[in-house]
Amino acid sequence: MDEMKETYIQEVNELLENLESSLLSLEDNPNDKSNIEQVFRVMHTLKGNSSMFGMTKIAEFVHDLETIYDQIRQGEMQLSKEILNKTLASFDHLNKLIFDSELEVQSNQDNHTRLISEIRMFINKTDGVKNSMTGEADLSADDVDKIEPKTFHIYFEPNSLIFLDGSNPLYLVSELASLGKSIVVPHFKKMPIAGLKPTDCFTYWDVYIETNYLKTDILDVFVFVEGNSIIEITEIPFINLISNNAFNEVVTETIFKDLKTDVTSIQLLAETIGTKVQSSAVLIPTNGVSETNSEDATKLQSKEKVVSSIRVASDKLDELMNLVSQLVTTQASLTLYNEKNETPELEVISENVEKLSRSLRDIAFGMTLIPINNMFGRFQRLVRDMAENLGKEIQFVTEGGETELDKSIIETLTDPLMHIIRNSLDHGLEKAEDRILLGKPRKGTVKLKAFYSGIFVFIQIIDDGKGIDVEAVRAKAIAKGFITEEDELSDKEFFDFIFYPGFSTAAEVTDVSGRGVGMDVVKRNITDLKGAIAVESEVNVGTTLSIKLPLSLSIIDGLLVDIAGVNYIIPLSVVNKCYEIDNSEMLGNFNKLLILDEEQVPFIDIRKEFGYKSLNADEKSQLIVVSNGDNEVGITVDYIVGEYQAVVKPIGKYYKNQDFISGATILGDGSIALVMDTHKIVELYTNHLEMEIKQ
């Protein structure tokens, strides 16, 4: 039962994410019928799932909300900001309710009662017969009798695998027929000559029903199969199915002929019974195959694609990545063994295993990568609520939501991004009246943008606000004792001060930000993800914070090198070029610059920095040029072993203070190689030089 509840919670969380995103889109485009329809559909599915899992209080609560949006989409109620605010408040309540479904927490119970009362006030304002929302039935018998009968055409085509989840489409058709007077017309798809499975469903139906129930009540019949079926419900001009013999004869005849109905037949039927039926109102099956327009065909294809995907628990994906990591390590052992024995047959096997392990690694990576848009959706609500609290008019824009990133990185990145966005909203963007005086648009803009660059993902937070005043940063840095009046720094170096603990240039402290707490944590979290963050800003123009992140942290392609008999891995993603250099060119080179391909490249003597024995002037070393932001830096090693797939493991407590080591990997012979963080090495080396200059 716990496993079932966990599945329910996962599904509900996905539905609530979709609901929040649709509501926020609806606020920007209140007349967008597709968004209104989407909100209604999500609520309808949420109600059905909750009923199926026995979450009656959630189902009843959502039923009230669903009624409001059904009336909005039917044109019986006008969407207002008040309704949207109440719906978002209900969304917050639902997030709590899924973990307290019996309302055991008093505050949740009080909120539940209050929201239901307020929601029903909206419903009671509309005219006509309204649902009492008891949660037992959509309409009471008395209510049904008061409604004028309508005629609906229902096209129901279940997925061929519908029997596998325990569903019986005949029960659904029977339940549908019980709602009123009905005529059911079955059709049969063409069965395959080969590969026929008795568990496949080849039947679909046209149902004509005369009923006092509403369209939503008809839709409720299919609540558990709507995700894997094609269901079209269309109201057609009223036809008395029982008294109109012409209609019965024409429709019944289609059953016993060749089960073929076309648009012409429908038009003849319409003329026979003296009323017009829109041909587009019905999906017409012909020769056992649904002939639909291009839009309907697209719907069918999209349905099939949805069925082809499955839900996998995140812990299983983690276990898969762990097994792939072990396979990569084993493959490295096999490669090493092959190199020592030089057996032709073994070499072929080793190469095939390496190809397979790389392919499996890439597939496993693809399974653990999820669209950043899943994270972007969380910030839309944050921006909306903060804009109201701060009294600012703010437009939130997202780009590149389809960009994918490792799920573990996304989970860690959410809080840092939220803090940055809060700062942009509070200190970056001006109020509407101030922006107008500056000649800016009344509404400020915060853009969240993601894009690929090589094997990295860049995420940018861009605002068109007041920007960061370099002079204010300089004054604060001097006051804090970080620099002196005489120090000359670039704008980029000044902007880096905002990541120092306790550093803030805010004129006043607010409930949102301004205490100087957080940006240092933001940088530390991003650094822990093997990423980097940079700031660009211009006064009265805006600020851009750029975060650079690797696609994944688990397995990397690296360059295996040897320094004084110790193995190290340099991520291949930062390696630009390799050179062989005479040690004599580096010894006594006081400015630490080499001329490579007619360009000056600074270099770091790793032997010296790591405390190893100095270079031998009569020998040669390998120089690996790595990228460091927009610059290039050379790193000396004794020799290069070759490329290596490194399974990165966390380092132990003895290395916890060694920032330049980001992890470790096990080599094929069982020995350990440390993974270098070249960005951190360059940063530490630069800081060391600055300290020497000051002394």
XYZ file of C-alpha atoms in Angstrom, residues 120-618:
499
model
C -18.318 27.623 -3.396
C -19.121 31.331 -3.147
C -17.792 31.690 -6.720
C -19.945 28.777 -7.857
C -23.083 30.109 -6.181
C -22.725 33.440 -7.984
C -23.440 31.813 -11.355
C -26.959 31.191 -12.633
C -28.603 27.849 -13.293
C -28.451 24.542 -11.520
C -25.168 24.062 -9.698
C -23.549 21.005 -8.220
C -23.778 20.708 -4.439
C -20.240 19.222 -4.357
C -20.991 16.548 -1.803
C -18.394 14.379 -3.447
C -20.898 11.522 -3.971
C -22.257 12.361 -7.427
C -21.805 15.217 -9.840
C -25.551 15.881 -9.971
C -28.394 14.791 -7.743
C -31.465 13.090 -9.267
C -33.522 16.245 -8.737
C -30.854 18.389 -10.435
C -30.711 16.039 -13.411
C -34.470 16.231 -13.924
C -34.315 20.030 -14.060
C -31.838 20.070 -16.956
C -33.055 19.967 -20.544
C -31.880 16.791 -22.314
C -29.007 17.052 -24.790
C -27.645 14.719 -27.432
C -23.960 13.860 -27.436
C -21.791 11.918 -29.809
C -18.951 10.059 -28.082
C -16.092 8.530 -30.035
C -14.210 6.066 -27.834
C -11.098 4.305 -29.151
C -9.172 2.520 -26.388
C -5.501 1.744 -26.742
C -4.830 -1.785 -27.970
C -3.145 -2.639 -24.632
C -6.032 -1.454 -22.441
C -6.739 -4.961 -21.090
C -3.259 -5.180 -19.555
C -4.046 -2.662 -16.804
C -7.285 -4.429 -15.819
C -9.640 -2.087 -17.686
C -12.655 -3.467 -19.556
C -13.946 -1.058 -22.230
C -17.318 -2.885 -22.342
C -17.967 -1.843 -18.748
C -17.235 1.761 -19.711
C -19.609 1.644 -22.677
C -22.255 0.052 -20.444
C -21.815 2.761 -17.808
C -22.027 5.384 -20.533
C -25.285 3.917 -21.821
C -26.741 4.046 -18.304
C -26.615 7.861 -18.333
C -29.587 8.089 -20.718
C -31.140 6.790 -23.898
C -28.361 5.590 -26.169
C -27.378 3.863 -29.382
C -24.004 2.122 -29.400
C -22.257 1.432 -32.705
C -19.182 -0.836 -32.416
C -16.417 -0.906 -35.021
C -13.502 -3.252 -35.510
C -9.977 -2.426 -36.582
C -8.286 -4.561 -39.200
C -6.612 -7.416 -37.361
C -3.006 -8.332 -38.248
C -2.482 -11.636 -40.035
C 0.721 -12.318 -38.113
C 1.451 -11.515 -34.505
C -2.181 -11.490 -33.370
C -2.371 -11.299 -29.572
C -5.544 -12.298 -27.722
C -4.830 -9.576 -25.154
C -5.057 -6.773 -27.737
C -8.196 -4.690 -28.154
C -9.401 -4.193 -31.742
C -12.797 -2.624 -30.993
C -13.809 1.019 -30.834
C -17.197 2.695 -30.545
C -19.463 5.511 -31.686
C -22.054 6.213 -29.001
C -25.056 8.524 -29.422
C -26.656 9.402 -26.097
C -29.634 11.515 -25.090
C -29.121 12.582 -21.485
C -29.826 15.182 -18.822
C -26.265 14.869 -17.530
C -23.496 17.346 -18.326
C -20.507 16.790 -20.563
C -18.237 16.601 -17.490
C -20.323 13.734 -16.105
C -19.850 11.833 -19.354
C -16.131 12.496 -19.194
C -16.020 11.098 -15.654
C -16.866 7.666 -17.066
C -13.454 7.593 -18.778
C -11.444 9.087 -15.914
C -9.182 6.039 -15.540
C -8.514 5.413 -19.236
C -8.371 8.914 -20.736
C -4.571 8.881 -20.675
C -4.345 5.912 -23.058
C -7.488 6.294 -25.179
C -8.853 8.620 -27.828
C -12.049 10.159 -26.459
C -14.038 12.795 -28.336
C -17.289 14.123 -26.811
C -19.292 16.482 -28.987
C -22.713 17.964 -28.353
C -24.904 17.806 -31.455
C -28.350 19.312 -32.077
C -30.981 17.609 -29.922
C -32.328 14.343 -31.337
C -34.938 12.227 -29.572
C -33.269 8.850 -29.969
C -36.285 6.818 -28.970
C -39.055 8.579 -30.915
C -37.016 9.312 -34.046
C -37.242 6.031 -35.969
C -35.399 7.465 -38.975
C -32.333 8.074 -36.844
C -32.490 4.564 -35.354
C -32.825 2.897 -38.716
C -29.937 4.756 -40.347
C -27.550 4.273 -37.423
C -28.528 0.629 -36.819
C -28.053 -0.162 -40.490
C -24.357 0.784 -40.219
C -23.885 -2.045 -37.716
C -25.069 -4.790 -40.055
C -23.608 -3.564 -43.312
C -19.841 -3.135 -43.542
C -19.539 -0.948 -40.441
C -18.743 2.002 -42.685
C -20.008 5.527 -42.146
C -18.787 8.548 -44.051
C -19.507 12.249 -44.047
C -22.088 11.846 -46.825
C -24.016 9.297 -44.766
C -24.062 11.645 -41.804
C -25.335 14.496 -43.975
C -28.058 12.218 -45.395
C -28.924 11.241 -41.854
C -29.154 14.890 -40.895
C -31.438 15.621 -43.837
C -33.595 12.596 -43.031
C -34.278 13.699 -39.467
C -34.627 17.334 -40.493
C -31.652 18.797 -38.599
C -28.082 19.738 -39.439
C -25.127 17.870 -37.965
C -21.640 19.354 -38.360
C -19.409 16.794 -40.059
C -16.463 17.984 -37.985
C -18.348 17.142 -34.799
C -17.814 13.393 -35.215
C -14.764 11.234 -35.847
C -16.008 8.997 -38.667
C -14.599 5.436 -38.842
C -14.204 4.066 -42.377
C -13.264 0.467 -43.268
C -12.250 -0.189 -39.703
C -9.759 2.665 -39.659
C -10.409 6.162 -38.266
C -10.206 8.694 -41.041
C -9.393 11.957 -39.333
C -8.075 15.304 -40.371
C -4.406 16.149 -39.856
C -5.076 17.582 -36.404
C -6.744 14.354 -35.265
C -3.881 12.322 -36.743
C -1.419 14.396 -34.759
C -3.406 13.716 -31.592
C -3.305 9.986 -32.304
C 0.457 10.031 -32.846
C 1.035 11.987 -29.657
C -1.106 9.505 -27.715
C 0.995 6.630 -29.028
C 4.184 8.404 -27.996
C 2.874 8.903 -24.483
C 2.073 5.201 -24.167
C 5.636 4.319 -25.191
C 7.109 6.030 -22.120
C 7.211 4.506 -18.636
C 7.731 5.776 -15.110
C 10.975 4.691 -13.423
C 11.832 5.315 -9.775
C 14.833 7.625 -9.310
C 16.591 5.117 -7.036
C 16.561 2.594 -9.886
C 18.198 5.142 -12.181
C 20.817 5.793 -9.495
C 21.458 2.058 -9.265
C 21.730 1.853 -13.057
C 24.352 4.619 -13.068
C 26.221 2.798 -10.301
C 26.254 -0.444 -12.331
C 27.375 1.429 -15.455
C 30.177 2.974 -13.393
C 31.290 -0.488 -12.275
C 31.145 -1.695 -15.872
C 33.397 1.177 -16.972
C 35.896 0.312 -14.224
C 35.825 -3.380 -15.216
C 36.286 -2.456 -18.865
C 39.405 -0.456 -17.895
C 40.792 -3.563 -16.150
C 40.115 -5.633 -19.267
C 41.871 -3.069 -21.468
C 44.918 -3.080 -19.166
C 45.024 -6.880 -19.124
C 44.847 -6.934 -22.922
C 47.754 -4.478 -23.182
C 49.921 -6.743 -21.014
C 49.054 -9.990 -22.831
C 48.649 -8.749 -26.435
C 46.261 -11.513 -27.516
C 44.555 -10.673 -30.865
C 41.262 -12.360 -29.885
C 41.249 -10.605 -26.526
C 41.971 -7.264 -28.177
C 38.827 -7.594 -30.332
C 36.749 -8.476 -27.262
C 38.249 -5.575 -25.306
C 37.456 -3.090 -28.072
C 33.861 -4.350 -28.358
C 33.338 -4.137 -24.606
C 34.690 -0.582 -24.633
C 32.271 0.417 -27.422
C 29.345 -1.206 -25.613
C 30.225 0.401 -22.280
C 30.444 3.835 -23.904
C 27.079 3.338 -25.633
C 25.489 2.096 -22.416
C 27.012 5.038 -20.540
C 25.520 7.517 -23.017
C 22.076 5.863 -22.809
C 22.189 5.840 -18.999
C 23.183 9.514 -19.035
C 20.234 10.268 -21.307
C 17.889 8.599 -18.822
C 19.176 10.627 -15.880
C 19.106 13.931 -17.759
C 15.851 15.870 -17.333
C 14.686 19.146 -18.922
C 15.585 22.277 -16.978
C 12.037 23.439 -17.640
C 10.964 21.239 -14.710
C 12.983 23.565 -12.487
C 12.037 26.775 -14.310
C 8.360 26.230 -13.523
C 9.015 26.544 -9.793
C 10.309 30.083 -10.187
C 7.270 31.461 -12.032
C 5.226 31.363 -8.858
C 8.096 32.874 -6.833
C 8.325 35.849 -9.203
C 4.564 36.377 -9.205
C 4.197 36.370 -5.420
C 7.304 38.496 -4.798
C 6.216 41.055 -7.387
C 2.964 41.549 -5.492
C 4.724 41.731 -2.109
C 7.314 44.243 -3.369
C 4.787 46.335 -5.294
C 6.676 45.902 -8.570
C 5.539 45.044 -12.067
C 7.704 42.179 -13.271
C 7.715 40.029 -16.371
C 9.341 36.596 -16.023
C 10.723 35.078 -19.238
C 12.299 31.653 -19.742
C 14.373 30.400 -22.670
C 15.926 27.016 -23.361
C 13.674 25.056 -21.018
C 14.240 21.968 -23.171
C 17.952 21.966 -22.213
C 18.711 18.817 -20.205
C 20.871 18.449 -17.103
C 21.664 15.672 -14.636
C 18.795 15.359 -12.146
C 21.197 15.453 -9.169
C 22.600 18.776 -10.414
C 19.110 20.217 -10.883
C 18.135 19.225 -7.337
C 21.197 20.993 -5.903
C 20.869 24.016 -8.186
C 17.298 24.977 -7.268
C 18.111 26.830 -4.034
C 21.054 28.860 -5.449
C 18.957 29.960 -8.419
C 16.080 30.899 -6.167
C 18.407 33.103 -4.077
C 19.790 34.835 -7.177
C 16.293 35.506 -8.523
C 15.208 36.918 -5.145
C 18.147 39.343 -5.231
C 17.292 40.390 -8.790
C 13.671 41.052 -7.863
C 14.444 42.875 -4.605
C 17.609 44.879 -5.392
C 17.930 44.651 -9.175
C 14.581 45.756 -10.552
C 13.159 49.207 -9.825
C 9.543 50.079 -9.121
C 7.385 51.126 -12.062
C 7.511 54.876 -11.330
C 11.326 54.831 -11.015
C 11.698 52.925 -14.288
C 9.513 55.442 -16.117
C 11.731 58.311 -14.897
C 14.756 56.438 -16.288
C 13.069 55.999 -19.667
C 12.607 52.257 -19.183
C 9.483 50.161 -19.783
C 7.090 50.254 -16.837
C 7.394 46.516 -16.331
C 10.791 45.074 -15.397
C 12.033 41.824 -16.918
C 13.840 38.871 -15.389
C 14.983 36.281 -17.913
C 16.056 32.740 -17.032
C 17.987 31.285 -19.946
C 19.682 27.916 -20.499
C 21.784 26.662 -23.407
C 24.451 24.126 -24.333
C 28.077 25.006 -25.015
C 30.101 21.913 -25.784
C 29.633 19.443 -22.933
C 28.637 22.248 -20.572
C 25.286 23.835 -19.788
C 25.075 27.581 -19.167
C 22.266 29.061 -17.087
C 21.892 32.832 -17.077
C 19.761 35.082 -14.875
C 19.341 38.398 -16.701
C 17.504 41.482 -15.446
C 17.094 44.973 -16.903
C 17.275 46.693 -13.529
C 19.575 49.218 -11.884
C 22.737 47.119 -12.216
C 25.670 46.915 -9.782
C 27.554 50.125 -9.014
C 31.284 49.308 -9.183
C 32.156 52.327 -7.026
C 29.750 51.169 -4.315
C 31.371 47.718 -4.401
C 34.832 49.297 -4.210
C 33.857 51.442 -1.220
C 32.404 48.431 0.571
C 35.470 46.298 -0.179
C 37.762 49.008 1.248
C 35.541 49.356 4.330
C 35.694 45.591 4.861
C 39.482 45.594 4.504
C 39.505 43.381 1.429
C 41.503 45.943 -0.589
C 43.228 49.283 -0.069
C 42.659 52.648 -1.723
C 45.688 52.058 -3.955
C 44.575 48.661 -5.339
C 43.523 48.668 -8.982
C 41.113 45.928 -9.997
C 39.014 45.158 -13.063
C 35.214 45.317 -12.966
C 35.092 41.515 -13.021
C 37.326 41.332 -9.937
C 35.134 43.868 -8.141
C 31.996 41.901 -8.977
C 33.586 38.787 -7.462
C 33.412 40.500 -4.050
C 29.637 39.943 -3.932
C 30.417 36.261 -3.330
C 32.437 37.067 -0.185
C 30.759 36.114 3.136
C 28.906 39.057 4.698
C 29.378 41.309 1.662
C 26.342 43.363 0.598
C 25.882 46.794 -0.961
C 22.147 46.941 -0.203
C 21.117 50.251 1.294
C 18.594 48.566 3.559
C 17.828 45.094 4.845
C 14.489 43.590 3.734
C 12.638 40.399 4.496
C 13.882 39.069 1.175
C 17.601 39.910 1.073
C 20.284 42.440 1.900
C 22.010 40.864 4.911
C 25.022 39.686 2.889
C 24.118 36.088 3.667
C 23.678 33.718 0.772
C 25.775 34.677 -2.247
C 28.846 33.010 -0.724
C 26.713 29.889 -0.215
C 25.474 30.179 -3.802
C 29.041 30.138 -5.121
C 30.039 27.263 -2.826
C 27.103 25.147 -4.003
C 27.908 25.816 -7.641
C 31.595 25.071 -7.060
C 30.615 21.775 -5.415
C 28.852 20.929 -8.676
C 32.172 21.499 -10.502
C 30.712 24.669 -11.961
C 31.609 28.341 -12.074
C 29.674 31.597 -11.746
C 30.447 34.998 -13.256
C 28.809 38.441 -13.082
C 28.423 41.152 -15.717
C 26.634 44.398 -14.903
C 26.124 47.955 -16.057
C 24.475 50.714 -14.051
C 20.868 51.410 -15.142
C 21.148 48.732 -17.844
C 21.006 45.479 -15.914
C 22.884 42.496 -14.539
C 23.678 39.042 -15.916
C 24.804 36.140 -13.724
C 26.136 33.200 -15.763
C 26.466 29.724 -14.274
C 28.561 27.127 -16.108
C 27.878 23.482 -15.230
C 28.954 20.050 -16.500
C 26.217 17.871 -17.981
C 26.881 15.136 -15.431
C 29.139 14.417 -12.458
C 29.252 10.606 -12.474
C 31.507 9.605 -15.385
C 33.843 11.906 -17.289
C 36.252 11.572 -20.195
C 39.648 12.512 -18.857
C 43.334 12.689 -19.655
C 45.390 10.361 -17.448
C 48.742 11.961 -16.553
C 51.707 11.149 -14.320
C 53.333 13.674 -11.977
C 56.264 12.388 -9.903
C 54.935 8.833 -10.087
C 51.405 9.807 -8.999
C 48.406 9.401 -11.332
C 46.043 12.320 -11.936
C 43.016 12.838 -14.198
C 42.470 16.143 -16.004
C 38.902 16.473 -17.410
C 39.132 16.281 -21.166
C 36.493 19.003 -21.449
C 38.988 21.687 -20.350
C 41.968 20.406 -22.368
C 42.733 22.489 -25.462
C 46.151 21.272 -26.610
C 49.244 19.374 -25.464
C 52.902 20.279 -26.040
C 56.301 18.780 -25.268
C 58.581 21.408 -23.678
C 62.225 21.395 -22.627
C 62.455 21.879 -18.866
C 65.220 24.403 -19.434
C 62.616 26.769 -20.986
C 60.606 26.740 -17.784
C 63.358 26.776 -15.155
C 64.277 30.337 -14.260
C 61.327 31.693 -16.245
C 60.366 34.440 -13.796
C 57.330 35.816 -15.649
C 55.936 32.261 -16.103
C 55.139 32.788 -19.791
C 55.862 30.536 -22.776
C 55.536 31.302 -26.490
C 53.287 28.607 -27.984
C 52.058 28.878 -31.581
C 53.183 32.524 -31.582
C 51.057 33.321 -28.512
C 52.042 33.968 -24.898
C 50.604 31.360 -22.537
C 51.111 31.508 -18.750
C 52.038 28.183 -17.137
C 52.025 26.582 -13.695
C 54.823 24.291 -12.519
C 52.657 21.637 -10.845
C 55.685 19.797 -9.432
C 56.653 22.882 -7.459
C 53.086 23.727 -6.396
C 52.443 20.164 -5.194
C 55.740 20.017 -3.321
C 57.486 17.454 -5.515
C 61.153 17.433 -6.530
C 62.060 20.224 -8.997
C 62.272 19.627 -12.734
C 65.437 18.209 -14.231
C 66.830 20.778 -16.694
C 68.127 18.042 -19.047
